[in-house]
């Protein structure tokens, strides 16, 4: 739960208008003259498109202050054939599904290639707002693309099962153990990983069901998790998301304008030429660390507001650092109060996770909240499906988590219950499927 922001801006990667169109529909144009006040009073909701500073360079656009028609939530379309797979720099979506698969006994490289070909075709169709194929379930018949993204990755075990051990990246070596881990092995890792996101719950489930059906006899579900975020238009103006602890979650992140943004998050076009320790098939790809982090909400909510803010190091109301200013004001780590005590406690989460406190370690966080009901004592099983992206997890996630392990004030209120690390190759070119350079190279 590092103090780094979530991608929330709508970007050129997302096409406004109906599926297949490159611009706004006639209905949208008809609404351009409608005032923001009238939109706020229509159906009790707004059509505002949420924004923040976390989208990637070359894809991000500034948040718009103008309201957009309510129907735009469904008509937003994300491209499938892009340089980097969708779902990494795509703006945060309202619904998410994470699912891991293991290849079936006897399935190898040939079966995996056929599966990725099917999955890529299905993802391309669904992201364009089209039926999944001849056996479509019609679950999302009346909906548009709704910013659907489907992202594919490979786990450490995939390479042994397919005879591709020599192509396994060094960066995919298992993560080290952390003292805060209480990991369920049955809900961790996996041969294949799929991330699904959309701004409509039925569109997201439709994609999940299609992917699961496409697996057929080649692979079986190992684990599956469901998440959510704030829906587009739920706030009167663009703002950083909040987590289930009520905190503004995500204010610092590598910015698209940073000169080294791509270097930190993505594998370069030509890894060997650029001196990157990554195989050629990972060009333009990234590594995803996935953690199911349970929040001990009953304990957290017993704390006073001041105690909660001291744990995080930021004001709960607006996310501003305790040292003063606004949400984006640089935190003053040396500022003291009248008694000489540090204003931002030495073990505050926001202090510990700062890149300049971790040798420059940086990652793009793109999580979903989750709630899986209550246990027999009425304790909520809720928290964060933490997903972070980086060019090298040993330089991104690992040093930050090690630092947190040694004394983060937030640690007593969270528990890491599942974990996974996946190599996510670059986007598929026209006529290709995701992972083709690995499986057919």
C-alpha positions as semicolon CSV with decimal commas, in nm:
position;residue;x (nm);y (nm);z (nm)
1;X;0,000;0,000;0,000
2;X;0,277;0,239;-0,092
3;X;0,194;0,609;-0,100
4;X;0,187;0,632;-0,478
5;X;-0,106;0,741;-0,687
6;X;-0,349;0,544;-0,899
7;X;-0,392;0,606;-1,274
8;X;-0,732;0,774;-1,304
9;X;-0,724;1,010;-1,604
10;X;-0,909;0,923;-1,923
11;X;-0,656;0,911;-2,201
12;X;-0,614;0,888;-2,581
13;X;-0,590;0,512;-2,527
14;X;-0,964;0,542;-2,460
15;X;-1,187;0,627;-2,757
16;X;-1,499;0,829;-2,688
17;X;-1,799;0,739;-2,898
18;X;-1,962;0,412;-2,986
19;X;-1,756;0,098;-3,058
20;X;-1,546;0,138;-3,367
21;X;-1,585;0,515;-3,374
22;X;-1,303;0,762;-3,326
23;X;-1,506;1,052;-3,195
24;X;-1,816;1,139;-2,993
25;X;-2,153;1,009;-3,107
26;X;-2,435;1,236;-3,224
27;X;-2,604;1,187;-2,890
28;X;-2,295;1,309;-2,713
29;X;-2,272;1,616;-2,938
30;X;-2,636;1,695;-2,857
31;X;-2,543;1,707;-2,489
32;X;-2,245;1,941;-2,524
33;X;-2,457;2,243;-2,451
34;X;-2,613;2,097;-2,138
35;X;-2,496;2,273;-1,824
36;X;-2,310;2,097;-1,548
37;X;-2,589;2,192;-1,306
38;X;-2,851;2,018;-1,522
39;X;-2,633;1,708;-1,552
40;X;-2,590;1,692;-1,175
41;X;-2,965;1,686;-1,144
42;X;-3,017;1,418;-1,408
43;X;-3,078;1,068;-1,273
44;X;-2,901;1,167;-0,951
45;X;-2,555;1,124;-1,105
46;X;-2,298;1,301;-1,320
47;X;-2,116;1,201;-1,632
48;X;-1,786;1,349;-1,520
49;X;-1,479;1,153;-1,620
50;X;-1,250;1,109;-1,321
51;X;-0,886;1,213;-1,351
52;X;-0,556;1,215;-1,162
53;X;-0,187;1,225;-1,245
54;X;-0,116;0,855;-1,276
55;X;-0,169;0,768;-1,645
56;X;0,132;0,692;-1,861
57;X;0,330;0,919;-2,088
58;X;0,198;0,926;-2,442
59;X;-0,145;0,811;-2,324
60;X;-0,250;1,067;-2,064
61;X;-0,465;1,372;-2,110
62;X;-0,547;1,643;-1,859
63;X;-0,868;1,601;-1,660
64;X;-1,155;1,790;-1,819
65;X;-1,359;2,032;-1,611
66;X;-1,653;1,999;-1,849
67;X;-1,926;1,748;-1,778
68;X;-1,982;1,473;-2,032
69;X;-2,307;1,289;-2,110
70;X;-2,407;1,013;-1,874
71;X;-2,393;0,758;-2,158
72;X;-2,019;0,819;-2,197
73;X;-1,946;0,571;-1,917
74;X;-2,061;0,288;-2,142
75;X;-1,922;0,419;-2,468
76;X;-1,560;0,458;-2,357
77;X;-1,345;0,213;-2,555
78;X;-0,985;0,111;-2,483
79;X;-0,769;-0,014;-2,770
80;X;-0,642;-0,371;-2,760
81;X;-0,355;-0,338;-3,009
82;X;-0,126;-0,094;-2,827
83;X;0,244;-0,073;-2,741
84;X;0,190;-0,170;-2,379
85;X;-0,092;-0,403;-2,282
86;X;-0,411;-0,224;-2,174
87;X;-0,488;-0,221;-1,803
88;X;-0,148;-0,087;-1,697
89;X;-0,174;0,283;-1,773
90;X;-0,548;0,278;-1,842
91;X;-0,745;0,500;-1,600
92;X;-0,877;0,323;-1,293
93;X;-1,199;0,132;-1,357
94;X;-1,497;0,080;-1,128
95;X;-1,491;-0,302;-1,137
96;X;-1,210;-0,553;-1,151
97;X;-1,155;-0,929;-1,162
98;X;-0,821;-1,101;-1,109
99;X;-0,794;-1,467;-1,205
100;X;-0,504;-1,710;-1,221
101;X;-0,497;-2,034;-1,419
102;X;-0,281;-2,343;-1,412
103;X;-0,225;-2,538;-1,733
104;X;-0,398;-2,875;-1,731
105;X;-0,198;-3,196;-1,696
106;X;-0,042;-3,277;-2,032
107;X;-0,091;-2,926;-2,171
108;X;0,229;-2,764;-2,295
109;X;0,359;-2,496;-2,527
110;X;0,127;-2,584;-2,816
111;X;-0,185;-2,574;-2,599
112;X;-0,070;-2,254;-2,429
113;X;-0,021;-2,084;-2,766
114;X;-0,368;-2,185;-2,881
115;X;-0,514;-2,059;-2,553
116;X;-0,343;-1,719;-2,573
117;X;-0,461;-1,689;-2,932
118;X;-0,822;-1,753;-2,822
119;X;-0,794;-1,520;-2,526
120;X;-0,646;-1,238;-2,732
121;X;-0,921;-1,264;-2,994
122;X;-1,188;-1,265;-2,725
123;X;-1,032;-0,967;-2,546
124;X;-1,009;-0,771;-2,871
125;X;-1,376;-0,835;-2,948
126;X;-1,507;-0,755;-2,602
127;X;-1,296;-0,440;-2,564
128;X;-1,454;-0,317;-2,889
129;X;-1,801;-0,381;-2,751
130;X;-1,859;-0,683;-2,973
131;X;-1,988;-1,030;-2,872
132;X;-1,724;-1,273;-2,750
133;X;-1,800;-1,516;-3,034
134;X;-2,058;-1,767;-3,148
135;X;-2,124;-1,883;-2,790
136;X;-2,163;-1,540;-2,632
137;X;-2,376;-1,541;-2,317
138;X;-2,543;-1,203;-2,392
139;X;-2,471;-1,087;-2,036
140;X;-2,352;-0,749;-2,166
141;X;-2,576;-0,731;-2,474
142;X;-2,711;-0,380;-2,402
143;X;-2,384;-0,225;-2,283
144;X;-2,101;-0,054;-2,463
145;X;-1,732;-0,132;-2,404
146;X;-1,739;0,053;-2,069
147;X;-1,358;0,098;-2,069
148;X;-1,305;-0,279;-2,060
149;X;-0,946;-0,399;-2,047
150;X;-0,808;-0,753;-2,039
151;X;-0,441;-0,799;-1,946
152;X;-0,241;-1,124;-1,962
153;X;0,070;-1,235;-1,772
154;X;0,290;-1,541;-1,713
155;X;0,389;-1,681;-1,374
156;X;0,719;-1,844;-1,279
157;X;0,575;-2,197;-1,312
158;X;0,449;-2,137;-1,667
159;X;0,794;-2,169;-1,820
160;X;0,866;-2,511;-1,673
161;X;0,530;-2,645;-1,787
162;X;0,589;-2,528;-2,145
163;X;0,958;-2,618;-2,177
164;X;1,057;-2,252;-2,198
165;X;1,280;-2,232;-1,892
166;X;1,556;-2,059;-2,088
167;X;1,317;-1,777;-2,170
168;X;1,212;-1,718;-1,809
169;X;1,318;-1,369;-1,696
170;X;1,550;-1,339;-1,398
171;X;1,316;-1,071;-1,262
172;X;1,047;-1,340;-1,229
173;X;1,236;-1,520;-0,952
174;X;1,008;-1,570;-0,648
175;X;0,964;-1,274;-0,416
176;X;1,143;-1,296;-0,081
177;X;0,952;-1,376;0,237
178;X;0,830;-1,082;0,443
179;X;0,748;-1,090;0,814
180;X;0,399;-0,949;0,750
181;X;0,310;-1,234;0,513
182;X;0,032;-1,477;0,602
183;X;0,006;-1,619;0,254
184;X;-0,247;-1,874;0,134
185;X;-0,061;-2,077;-0,128
186;X;-0,388;-2,180;-0,291
187;X;-0,463;-1,815;-0,366
188;X;-0,111;-1,721;-0,477
189;X;0,093;-1,738;-0,798
190;X;-0,025;-1,948;-1,096
191;X;0,088;-2,034;-1,449
192;X;-0,120;-1,764;-1,615
193;X;-0,273;-1,444;-1,480
194;X;-0,556;-1,234;-1,624
195;X;-0,660;-0,888;-1,504
196;X;-1,001;-0,762;-1,612
197;X;-1,128;-0,409;-1,553
198;X;-1,438;-0,219;-1,666
199;X;-1,663;0,064;-1,556
200;X;-1,970;-0,162;-1,563
201;X;-2,010;-0,471;-1,344
202;X;-2,189;-0,680;-1,609
203;X;-1,931;-0,596;-1,874
204;X;-1,652;-0,701;-1,637
205;X;-1,827;-1,028;-1,544
206;X;-1,903;-1,099;-1,910
207;X;-1,532;-1,080;-1,987
208;X;-1,443;-1,298;-1,687
209;X;-1,690;-1,566;-1,794
210;X;-1,571;-1,555;-2,157
211;X;-1,206;-1,593;-2,053
212;X;-1,290;-1,882;-1,821
213;X;-1,490;-2,060;-2,093
214;X;-1,211;-2,006;-2,348
215;X;-0,970;-2,188;-2,118
216;X;-1,157;-2,510;-2,202
217;X;-0,953;-2,819;-2,129
218;X;-0,620;-2,636;-2,159
219;X;-0,623;-2,468;-1,818
220;X;-0,819;-2,456;-1,495
221;X;-0,886;-2,170;-1,256
222;X;-0,640;-2,164;-0,965
223;X;-0,787;-1,863;-0,785
224;X;-1,008;-1,565;-0,857
225;X;-1,066;-1,232;-0,680
226;X;-1,316;-0,949;-0,731
227;X;-1,256;-0,579;-0,670
228;X;-1,406;-0,236;-0,711
229;X;-1,325;0,133;-0,717
230;X;-1,526;0,452;-0,720
231;X;-1,742;0,481;-1,033
232;X;-1,677;0,755;-1,289
233;X;-1,894;1,053;-1,210
234;X;-1,942;0,967;-0,842
235;X;-1,762;1,285;-0,728
236;X;-1,827;1,643;-0,827
237;X;-1,471;1,689;-0,953
238;X;-1,171;1,469;-1,037
239;X;-0,992;1,343;-0,727
240;X;-0,763;1,068;-0,605
241;X;-0,944;0,753;-0,493
242;X;-1,001;0,654;-0,132
243;X;-0,941;0,309;0,011
244;X;-1,159;0,122;0,260
245;X;-0,978;0,289;0,551
246;X;-1,118;0,618;0,424
247;X;-0,775;0,751;0,329
248;X;-0,695;0,926;0,003
249;X;-0,491;0,642;-0,143
250;X;-0,233;0,740;-0,399
251;X;-0,075;1,079;-0,422
252;X;0,282;1,002;-0,523
253;X;0,359;0,804;-0,835
254;X;0,610;0,818;-1,118
255;X;0,465;1,088;-1,343
256;X;0,428;1,049;-1,720
257;X;0,627;1,367;-1,764
258;X;0,924;1,219;-1,578
259;X;1,214;1,157;-1,811
260;X;1,269;0,810;-1,665
261;X;0,902;0,704;-1,643
262;X;0,921;0,438;-1,914
263;X;1,257;0,320;-1,786
264;X;1,111;0,256;-1,441
265;X;0,785;0,095;-1,551
266;X;0,844;-0,078;-1,886
267;X;1,100;-0,300;-2,054
268;X;1,250;-0,110;-2,351
269;X;1,182;-0,188;-2,720
270;X;1,517;-0,364;-2,753
271;X;1,620;-0,502;-2,412
272;X;1,959;-0,637;-2,525
273;X;2,057;-0,314;-2,699
274;X;1,956;-0,104;-2,399
275;X;2,146;-0,327;-2,157
276;X;1,830;-0,445;-1,978
277;X;1,842;-0,790;-1,821
278;X;1,522;-0,908;-1,988
279;X;1,448;-1,146;-2,277
280;X;1,353;-1,000;-2,614
281;X;0,993;-1,126;-2,590
282;X;0,938;-0,894;-2,290
283;X;0,993;-0,580;-2,500
284;X;0,748;-0,306;-2,392
285;X;0,623;-0,529;-2,112
286;X;0,620;-0,488;-1,736
287;X;0,609;-0,694;-1,416
288;X;0,299;-0,707;-1,197
289;X;0,314;-0,777;-0,826
290;X;-0,028;-0,881;-0,696
291;X;-0,104;-0,891;-0,323
292;X;-0,433;-0,950;-0,142
293;X;-0,398;-0,720;0,159
294;X;-0,665;-0,757;0,424
295;X;-0,742;-0,443;0,623
296;X;-0,821;-0,502;0,990
297;X;-1,096;-0,243;0,979
298;X;-1,238;-0,305;1,326
299;X;-0,900;-0,222;1,479
300;X;-0,838;0,069;1,244
301;X;-1,174;0,233;1,312
302;X;-1,109;0,232;1,688
303;X;-0,827;0,483;1,635
304;X;-0,892;0,853;1,671
305;X;-0,871;1,069;1,361
306;X;-0,534;1,208;1,476
307;X;-0,398;0,858;1,536
308;X;-0,508;0,746;1,188
309;X;-0,343;1,051;1,032
310;X;-0,022;0,988;1,224
311;X;-0,014;0,628;1,096
312;X;-0,041;0,746;0,736
313;X;0,136;1,082;0,760
314;X;-0,139;1,263;0,571
315;X;-0,464;1,438;0,654
316;X;-0,765;1,214;0,607
317;X;-0,985;1,493;0,474
318;X;-0,783;1,585;0,166
319;X;-0,465;1,374;0,159
320;X;-0,236;1,668;0,230
321;X;0,087;1,589;0,422
322;X;0,081;1,659;0,795
323;X;0,361;1,908;0,732
324;X;0,109;2,132;0,555
325;X;-0,013;2,241;0,213
326;X;-0,234;2,053;-0,031
327;X;-0,240;1,690;-0,143
328;X;0,040;1,743;-0,394
329;X;0,260;1,959;-0,169
330;X;0,601;1,805;-0,113
331;X;0,617;1,648;0,234
332;X;0,858;1,822;0,472
333;X;1,016;1,529;0,657
334;X;1,218;1,752;0,890
335;X;0,938;1,980;1,011
336;X;0,879;1,972;1,388
337;X;0,609;2,106;1,618
338;X;0,653;2,340;1,914
339;X;0,788;2,060;2,130
340;X;1,047;1,955;1,873
341;X;0,856;1,641;1,771
342;X;0,846;1,545;1,403
343;X;0,515;1,650;1,247
344;X;0,529;1,347;1,015
345;X;0,609;1,054;1,249
346;X;0,926;0,859;1,176
347;X;0,725;0,540;1,107
348;X;0,443;0,704;0,909
349;X;0,346;0,502;0,601
350;X;0,381;0,798;0,365
351;X;0,732;0,873;0,491
352;X;0,857;0,515;0,462
353;X;0,724;0,457;0,110
354;X;0,869;0,769;-0,050
355;X;1,100;0,683;-0,343
356;X;1,370;0,910;-0,202
357;X;1,364;0,701;0,114
358;X;1,405;0,377;-0,083
359;X;1,690;0,439;-0,323
360;X;1,455;0,580;-0,586
361;X;1,235;0,267;-0,596
362;X;0,923;0,347;-0,793
363;X;0,617;0,162;-0,919
364;X;0,276;0,241;-1,064
365;X;0,005;0,129;-0,822
366;X;-0,328;0,032;-0,976
367;X;-0,528;-0,150;-0,707
368;X;-0,889;-0,248;-0,650
369;X;-1,064;-0,257;-0,313
370;X;-1,241;-0,580;-0,220
371;X;-1,504;-0,704;0,026
372;X;-1,569;-1,076;0,060
373;X;-1,829;-1,068;0,336
374;X;-1,796;-1,119;0,713
375;X;-1,663;-1,402;0,923
376;X;-1,857;-1,577;1,200
377;X;-1,771;-1,297;1,445
378;X;-1,888;-1,025;1,209
379;X;-1,536;-0,917;1,117
380;X;-1,521;-0,786;0,758
381;X;-1,301;-0,967;0,510
382;X;-1,212;-0,654;0,318
383;X;-0,910;-0,465;0,198
384;X;-0,701;-0,404;-0,111
385;X;-0,617;-0,608;-0,418
386;X;-0,279;-0,441;-0,449
387;X;-0,137;-0,439;-0,803
388;X;0,183;-0,257;-0,886
389;X;0,377;-0,232;-1,211
390;X;0,750;-0,188;-1,260
391;X;1,032;-0,274;-1,500
392;X;1,205;-0,475;-1,226
393;X;1,031;-0,587;-0,904
394;X;1,369;-0,621;-0,730
395;X;1,412;-0,246;-0,776
396;X;1,046;-0,151;-0,739
397;X;0,827;-0,348;-0,500
398;X;1,087;-0,545;-0,303
399;X;1,293;-0,261;-0,147
400;X;0,979;-0,071;-0,048
401;X;0,816;-0,377;0,109
402;X;1,135;-0,460;0,296
403;X;1,138;-0,109;0,439
404;X;0,773;-0,139;0,539
405;X;0,849;-0,474;0,700
406;X;1,097;-0,310;0,936
407;X;0,863;-0,063;1,104
408;X;0,564;0,073;0,914
409;X;0,300;0,216;1,148
410;X;0,032;0,072;0,920
411;X;0,152;-0,289;0,954
412;X;-0,057;-0,374;1,265
413;X;-0,371;-0,287;1,070
414;X;-0,313;-0,494;0,754
415;X;-0,230;-0,854;0,664
416;X;-0,084;-0,981;0,336
417;X;-0,284;-1,296;0,260
418;X;-0,200;-1,382;-0,102
419;X;0,077;-1,296;-0,345
420;X;0,179;-1,334;-0,707
421;X;0,442;-1,210;-0,949
422;X;0,379;-1,214;-1,324
423;X;0,568;-1,120;-1,639
424;X;0,336;-0,917;-1,860
425;X;0,465;-0,891;-2,219
426;X;0,411;-0,591;-2,441
427;X;0,090;-0,534;-2,632
428;X;0,001;-0,745;-2,934
429;X;0,046;-0,588;-3,277
430;X;-0,228;-0,616;-3,539
431;X;-0,260;-0,980;-3,640
432;X;-0,071;-1,104;-3,332
433;X;-0,180;-1,247;-2,999
434;X;-0,035;-1,160;-2,659
435;X;0,275;-1,368;-2,584
436;X;0,324;-1,481;-2,944
437;X;0,690;-1,380;-2,948
438;X;0,751;-1,606;-2,649
439;X;0,543;-1,904;-2,759
440;X;0,640;-1,901;-3,125
441;X;0,984;-1,741;-3,105
